[in-house]
Amino acid sequence: MMDAFDRFGLLINDRVVRTPVAVASMAGIVDADYLLARRDHIGLGFIGGYSIDEPTIEAAKVVAEGDGRKEFLPEDPIAELKVQVAKMEKSDVIPGINLRGSLPDSFSRVAQALGDAVVYEIDAHCRQPAMIAAGSGEYYLKNTGKLAAAVRALKNEGVTVSVKIRAGVAEDDRALAELLWAAGADILHIDLMDFGTAKLRQIRNTCPLLLIANNGITTFERMKDMLSHGADMVSVARKSDDRTLAGLDAAITRYADEEGWYNAPKQLCRGGDIRSLAFCCMPVKECPLIPMLSRTGISHDDFVKMKLGGVSGTPLDTGRQTCFGSLAWCCKTSSPCMFRDMTLKQAGIPKKEYMRLKRELSDTIMAQVFHDVPPVKYS
């Protein structure tokens, strides 16, 4: 699995995620057997959704009876989840469980029973009226303080927490992302609906959480677009057939092996997210860098120190013939630059290695930008 870590650098629950392709939950459909049938082409899978307390279980029955939608309706949800998780133990797929609960204690009870081997995903995504009326699903996106309380309840059990949201439902998705980060969430799983990459970029610029982009991502071009605007992974639901998943897995693996940074952002001046600060030149002219630094509260001098400090002692700490005297300020390999390429050739740095080093620089910058969890008012 070290090849996978070198390729993607993804860890969840201290386990290497073998590919940034995931399967999203579909109520009544995605269980352990569903994921195991696709194990060769996914790195993470969410079973469920499972309703875990009386209000949501009753809502699930209404949904199933009312319009014939499929639902998981075990007599004992926790016992059933134990069976499902046990099936996943010998798989390389990181297991996640999508849970629909109406109270923080409902989530805590599941975590106490199952332990820290799985990712606990709070379903703030379901838009069925009965589920919303039960205080679950999209209800949380209008009552974000209660969603934060559910996150904190799970984090108190020492587990990894994902939150599945539908973009555009909360009053402000950026504020919601910041709120969930402050509450302790680890992963934000975003159904982007019709919002696309602009919404994803906004969220990426707001928080350091692992981001999973969802909805209609069935081609490599669509996948690459999401990754280049801030996603760490993508998930597939209705189209999660073996052929689609195999195609995405093979394409992103090949791309990573060729390019060195599988989810490299677009450059900031071309619509890139905050990670693209790794490619920016010095702040000496009016360009998108200046407002980005202003929004993040980074002075020009601190930005210079941050980047030069980030490459100190690395192969990027060279390049006197480049525009600003260091590879720290050089752009992506997809942009032509004779001075950068000359420096790389003289230093014996392959372009793939250059991009890998830029990723490390980006990680350093992100860690400094998002070092302090912001104070957030709960609504």
Coordinates of N, CA, C and O in Angstrom, one line a residue, residues 44-159:
L44 N -12.7 4.1 -0.3 CA -13.6 4.5 0.8 C -15.0 4.2 0.4 O -15.4 4.4 -0.8
G45 N -15.8 3.7 1.2 CA -17.2 3.4 0.9 C -18.1 3.7 2.1 O -17.8 3.3 3.2
F46 N -19.3 4.3 1.9 CA -20.2 4.6 3.0 C -21.5 3.7 2.8 O -22.2 3.8 1.8
I47 N -21.7 2.8 3.8 CA -22.9 2.1 3.7 C -24.1 2.9 4.3 O -23.8 3.8 5.1
G48 N -25.3 2.6 4.0 CA -26.4 3.3 4.6 C -27.2 4.1 3.5 O -27.0 3.8 2.3
G49 N -28.0 5.1 3.9 CA -28.1 5.5 5.3 C -28.9 4.6 6.2 O -29.9 4.0 5.7
Y50 N -28.5 4.6 7.4 CA -29.2 3.8 8.5 C -29.8 4.8 9.5 O -29.1 5.7 10.0
S51 N -31.1 4.6 9.7 CA -31.7 5.4 10.8 C -31.5 4.8 12.1 O -31.6 3.5 12.2
I52 N -31.1 5.6 13.1 CA -30.6 5.0 14.3 C -31.3 5.3 15.6 O -30.9 5.0 16.7
D53 N -32.4 6.1 15.5 CA -33.2 6.3 16.7 C -34.7 6.3 16.3 O -35.1 6.3 15.1
E54 N -35.6 6.4 17.3 CA -37.0 6.2 17.0 C -37.6 7.2 16.0 O -38.3 6.8 15.1
P55 N -37.3 8.5 16.1 CA -37.9 9.4 15.2 C -37.4 9.1 13.7 O -38.3 9.2 12.8
T56 N -36.2 8.8 13.5 CA -35.7 8.6 12.1 C -36.1 7.2 11.6 O -36.3 7.0 10.4
I57 N -36.2 6.2 12.5 CA -36.7 4.9 12.1 C -38.1 5.0 11.6 O -38.5 4.4 10.6
E58 N -39.0 5.7 12.4 CA -40.4 5.9 12.0 C -40.4 6.7 10.7 O -41.3 6.4 9.8
A59 N -39.6 7.7 10.5 CA -39.5 8.4 9.2 C -39.1 7.5 8.1 O -39.7 7.6 7.0
A60 N -38.2 6.6 8.3 CA -37.8 5.7 7.3 C -38.9 4.8 6.8 O -39.1 4.4 5.7
K61 N -39.7 4.4 7.8 CA -40.9 3.5 7.5 C -41.9 4.3 6.6 O -42.5 3.8 5.7
V62 N -42.1 5.6 6.9 CA -43.0 6.4 6.2 C -42.5 6.6 4.7 O -43.2 6.4 3.8
V63 N -41.2 6.8 4.6 CA -40.6 6.9 3.3 C -40.7 5.7 2.5 O -41.1 5.7 1.3
A64 N -40.5 4.5 3.1 CA -40.6 3.2 2.4 C -42.0 2.9 2.0 O -42.2 2.4 0.9
E65 N -42.9 3.2 2.9 CA -44.3 2.9 2.6 C -45.0 3.9 1.7 O -45.8 3.6 0.9
G66 N -44.5 5.2 1.8 CA -45.2 6.2 1.0 C -45.0 6.2 -0.5 O -45.9 6.3 -1.3
D67 N -43.7 6.1 -0.9 CA -43.4 6.1 -2.3 C -42.6 5.0 -2.8 O -42.0 5.0 -3.9
G68 N -42.5 3.9 -2.0 CA -41.8 2.8 -2.4 C -40.2 2.9 -2.4 O -39.6 2.0 -3.0
R69 N -39.7 3.9 -1.9 CA -38.2 4.0 -1.8 C -37.6 2.9 -0.9 O -38.3 2.5 0.0
K70 N -36.5 2.5 -1.3 CA -35.8 1.5 -0.5 C -35.2 2.1 0.8 O -34.8 3.2 0.8
E71 N -35.3 1.3 1.8 CA -34.8 1.7 3.1 C -34.2 0.5 3.8 O -34.7 -0.6 3.6
F72 N -33.2 0.7 4.7 CA -32.7 -0.3 5.6 C -33.5 -0.2 6.9 O -33.5 0.8 7.5
L73 N -34.3 -1.3 7.2 CA -35.1 -1.2 8.4 C -34.9 -2.4 9.3 O -35.8 -3.2 9.5
P74 N -33.7 -2.6 9.8 CA -33.4 -3.7 10.7 C -34.1 -3.4 12.1 O -34.4 -2.3 12.5
E75 N -34.5 -4.5 12.8 CA -35.1 -4.4 14.1 C -34.1 -3.7 15.1 O -34.5 -3.0 16.0
D76 N -32.8 -4.1 14.9 CA -31.8 -3.5 15.8 C -30.7 -2.9 15.0 O -29.8 -3.6 14.5
P77 N -30.8 -1.6 14.7 CA -29.8 -0.9 13.8 C -28.3 -1.1 14.3 O -27.5 -1.4 13.4
I78 N -28.0 -1.1 15.5 CA -26.7 -1.2 16.0 C -26.2 -2.6 15.7 O -25.0 -2.8 15.3
A79 N -27.0 -3.6 16.0 CA -26.6 -5.0 15.8 C -26.3 -5.2 14.3 O -25.4 -5.9 13.9
E80 N -27.2 -4.7 13.5 CA -27.0 -4.8 12.0 C -25.7 -4.1 11.5 O -25.0 -4.6 10.7
L81 N -25.5 -2.9 12.1 CA -24.2 -2.2 11.7 C -23.0 -3.0 12.1 O -22.0 -3.0 11.4
K82 N -23.0 -3.7 13.3 CA -21.9 -4.5 13.7 C -21.7 -5.6 12.6 O -20.5 -5.9 12.3
V83 N -22.7 -6.2 12.1 CA -22.6 -7.3 11.1 C -22.0 -6.7 9.9 O -21.1 -7.3 9.3
Q84 N -22.5 -5.6 9.5 CA -22.0 -5.0 8.2 C -20.5 -4.6 8.3 O -19.7 -4.8 7.4
V85 N -20.2 -4.0 9.4 CA -18.8 -3.5 9.6 C -17.8 -4.8 9.7 O -16.7 -4.7 9.1
A86 N -18.3 -5.8 10.3 CA -17.5 -7.0 10.4 C -17.2 -7.6 9.0 O -16.1 -8.1 8.8
K87 N -18.1 -7.5 8.1 CA -17.9 -8.0 6.8 C -16.7 -7.2 6.1 O -16.1 -7.8 5.2
M88 N -16.5 -6.0 6.4 CA -15.6 -5.1 5.8 C -14.1 -5.3 6.3 O -13.2 -4.7 5.8
E89 N -14.0 -6.0 7.4 CA -12.7 -6.1 8.1 C -11.5 -6.5 7.3 O -10.4 -6.1 7.5
K90 N -11.8 -7.5 6.4 CA -10.6 -8.0 5.6 C -10.5 -7.3 4.3 O -9.7 -7.7 3.5
S91 N -11.2 -6.2 4.1 CA -11.1 -5.5 2.9 C -10.1 -4.3 3.0 O -9.9 -3.8 4.1
D92 N -9.5 -3.9 1.9 CA -8.7 -2.7 1.9 C -9.5 -1.4 1.8 O -9.0 -0.3 1.9
V93 N -10.8 -1.6 1.6 CA -11.7 -0.4 1.5 C -11.9 0.2 2.9 O -12.3 -0.6 3.9
I94 N -11.7 1.5 3.1 CA -12.0 2.1 4.4 C -13.5 2.2 4.5 O -14.2 2.7 3.7
P95 N -14.1 1.6 5.6 CA -15.6 1.6 5.8 C -16.1 2.9 6.5 O -15.5 3.4 7.4
G96 N -17.2 3.4 5.9 CA -17.9 4.5 6.5 C -19.3 4.1 6.7 O -19.9 3.3 5.9
I97 N -20.0 4.7 7.7 CA -21.4 4.4 7.9 C -22.2 5.7 7.9 O -21.9 6.6 8.7
N98 N -23.1 5.9 7.0 CA -24.0 7.1 6.9 C -25.2 6.9 7.9 O -25.9 6.0 7.7
L99 N -25.3 7.8 8.8 CA -26.2 7.7 9.9 C -27.2 8.8 9.9 O -26.9 10.0 9.8
R100 N -28.5 8.5 10.1 CA -29.5 9.5 10.3 C -30.1 9.4 11.7 O -30.8 8.5 12.1
G101 N -29.8 10.5 12.4 CA -30.2 10.5 13.8 C -30.7 11.9 14.2 O -30.4 12.9 13.5
S102 N -31.6 12.0 15.2 CA -32.2 13.2 15.5 C -31.6 13.9 16.8 O -31.9 15.1 17.1
L103 N -30.7 13.2 17.5 CA -30.1 13.7 18.7 C -28.7 13.4 18.8 O -28.2 12.3 18.3
P104 N -27.8 14.2 19.4 CA -26.4 13.9 19.6 C -26.2 12.5 20.2 O -25.3 11.8 19.8
D105 N -27.0 12.2 21.2 CA -26.8 10.9 21.9 C -27.0 9.7 21.0 O -26.4 8.7 21.3
S106 N -27.9 9.9 20.0 CA -28.1 8.8 19.1 C -26.8 8.4 18.4 O -26.5 7.2 18.2
F107 N -26.0 9.4 18.0 CA -24.8 9.1 17.3 C -23.7 8.6 18.3 O -23.0 7.7 18.0
S108 N -23.7 9.1 19.5 CA -22.8 8.7 20.5 C -23.0 7.2 20.8 O -22.0 6.4 20.9
R109 N -24.2 6.7 20.9 CA -24.5 5.3 21.2 C -23.9 4.4 20.1 O -23.4 3.3 20.4
V110 N -24.0 4.8 18.9 CA -23.5 4.0 17.8 C -22.0 3.9 17.9 O -21.4 2.8 17.8
A111 N -21.4 5.0 18.1 CA -19.9 5.1 18.2 C -19.4 4.3 19.4 O -18.4 3.6 19.3
Q112 N -20.1 4.3 20.5 CA -19.7 3.5 21.7 C -19.8 2.0 21.4 O -19.0 1.2 21.9
A113 N -20.7 1.7 20.6 CA -20.9 0.2 20.3 C -20.0 -0.3 19.2 O -19.5 -1.4 19.3
L114 N -19.6 0.6 18.2 CA -18.8 0.1 17.1 C -17.3 0.5 17.2 O -16.5 -0.2 16.5
G115 N -17.0 1.5 18.0 CA -15.6 1.8 18.1 C -15.0 2.7 17.0 O -15.8 3.3 16.2
D116 N -13.7 2.8 16.9 CA -13.1 3.8 16.0 C -12.6 3.2 14.7 O -11.8 3.9 14.0
A117 N -13.0 2.1 14.3 CA -12.5 1.4 13.1 C -13.2 1.9 11.8 O -12.8 1.6 10.7
V118 N -14.3 2.7 12.0 CA -15.1 3.2 10.8 C -15.2 4.7 10.9 O -14.9 5.3 11.9
V119 N -15.6 5.3 9.7 CA -15.9 6.7 9.6 C -17.4 6.9 9.9 O -18.2 6.2 9.3
Y120 N -17.7 7.8 10.8 CA -19.1 8.0 11.1 C -19.5 9.3 10.3 O -19.0 10.3 10.5
E121 N -20.5 9.0 9.4 CA -21.0 10.1 8.6 C -22.4 10.6 9.0 O -23.3 9.8 9.0
I122 N -22.5 11.8 9.4 CA -23.8 12.4 9.8 C -24.5 12.8 8.5 O -24.0 13.5 7.7
D123 N -25.7 12.2 8.3 CA -26.5 12.5 7.1 C -27.2 13.8 7.3 O -28.3 13.9 8.0
A124 N -26.7 14.9 6.8 CA -27.3 16.2 6.7 C -27.8 16.5 5.3 O -27.8 17.6 4.8
H125 N -28.1 15.4 4.6 CA -28.3 15.4 3.1 C -29.6 15.0 2.7 O -30.2 15.6 1.7
C126 N -30.3 14.1 3.4 CA -31.6 13.5 2.9 C -32.6 14.6 2.9 O -32.8 15.4 3.9
R127 N -33.4 14.7 1.8 CA -34.4 15.8 1.7 C -35.8 15.2 1.7 O -36.7 15.9 1.4
Q128 N -36.0 14.0 2.2 CA -37.3 13.4 2.3 C -38.1 14.2 3.4 O -37.5 14.3 4.5
P129 N -39.3 14.7 3.2 CA -40.0 15.5 4.2 C -40.1 14.8 5.5 O -40.0 15.4 6.6
A130 N -40.4 13.5 5.5 CA -40.5 12.8 6.8 C -39.2 12.8 7.6 O -39.3 12.9 8.8
M131 N -38.1 12.7 6.9 CA -36.8 12.7 7.6 C -36.5 14.1 8.1 O -36.0 14.2 9.3
I132 N -36.8 15.1 7.4 CA -36.6 16.4 7.8 C -37.5 16.7 9.1 O -37.0 17.3 10.0
A133 N -38.7 16.3 9.0 CA -39.6 16.5 10.1 C -39.2 15.8 11.4 O -39.5 16.2 12.5
A134 N -38.4 14.7 11.2 CA -37.9 14.0 12.3 C -36.6 14.6 12.9 O -36.1 14.1 13.9
G135 N -36.2 15.7 12.3 CA -35.0 16.4 12.8 C -33.7 15.8 12.3 O -32.7 15.9 13.0
S136 N -33.7 15.3 11.1 CA -32.5 14.7 10.5 C -32.4 15.2 9.1 O -33.1 16.1 8.6
G137 N -31.4 14.7 8.4 CA -31.2 15.1 7.0 C -31.0 16.6 6.8 O -30.3 17.2 7.6
E138 N -31.7 17.2 5.8 CA -31.5 18.6 5.6 C -32.0 19.5 6.7 O -31.6 20.7 6.7
Y139 N -32.7 19.0 7.7 CA -33.1 19.7 8.9 C -31.8 20.3 9.5 O -31.8 21.5 9.9
Y140 N -30.7 19.6 9.5 CA -29.5 20.1 10.1 C -28.9 21.3 9.4 O -28.2 22.1 10.0
L141 N -29.2 21.4 8.1 CA -28.6 22.5 7.3 C -29.3 23.8 7.6 O -28.8 24.9 7.3
K142 N -30.5 23.7 8.2 CA -31.2 24.9 8.6 C -31.1 25.1 10.1 O -31.5 26.2 10.7
N143 N -30.5 24.2 10.8 CA -30.3 24.2 12.3 C -28.9 23.8 12.6 O -28.6 22.7 13.1
T144 N -27.9 24.6 12.1 CA -26.5 24.2 12.1 C -25.9 24.0 13.5 O -25.0 23.3 13.7
G145 N -26.5 24.7 14.5 CA -26.0 24.5 15.9 C -26.2 23.1 16.3 O -25.4 22.5 17.0
K146 N -27.4 22.5 15.9 CA -27.7 21.1 16.3 C -26.8 20.1 15.5 O -26.4 19.1 16.0
L147 N -26.4 20.5 14.3 CA -25.5 19.7 13.5 C -24.1 19.7 14.2 O -23.5 18.7 14.3
A148 N -23.7 20.9 14.6 CA -22.4 21.0 15.3 C -22.4 20.2 16.6 O -21.4 19.5 16.9
A149 N -23.5 20.1 17.3 CA -23.6 19.3 18.5 C -23.5 17.9 18.2 O -22.8 17.1 19.0
A150 N -24.0 17.4 17.1 CA -23.9 16.0 16.7 C -22.4 15.7 16.4 O -21.9 14.6 16.7
V151 N -21.8 16.6 15.7 CA -20.3 16.4 15.4 C -19.5 16.3 16.7 O -18.7 15.4 16.9
R152 N -19.8 17.2 17.6 CA -19.0 17.2 18.9 C -19.3 15.9 19.7 O -18.4 15.4 20.3
A153 N -20.6 15.4 19.6 CA -20.9 14.2 20.4 C -20.0 13.0 19.8 O -19.5 12.2 20.6
L154 N -19.9 12.9 18.5 CA -19.1 11.9 17.9 C -17.6 12.1 18.2 O -16.9 11.1 18.6
K155 N -17.1 13.3 18.1 CA -15.7 13.5 18.4 C -15.4 13.2 19.9 O -14.2 12.8 20.2
N156 N -16.3 13.4 20.7 CA -16.1 13.0 22.1 C -15.8 11.5 22.3 O -15.3 11.1 23.3
E157 N -16.2 10.7 21.3 CA -16.0 9.3 21.4 C -14.7 8.9 20.7 O -14.3 7.8 20.6
G158 N -13.9 9.9 20.2 CA -12.6 9.7 19.6 C -12.7 9.0 18.2 O -11.8 8.3 17.9
V159 N -13.7 9.3 17.4 CA -13.8 8.7 16.1 C -13.7 9.7 15.0 O -13.7 11.0 15.2

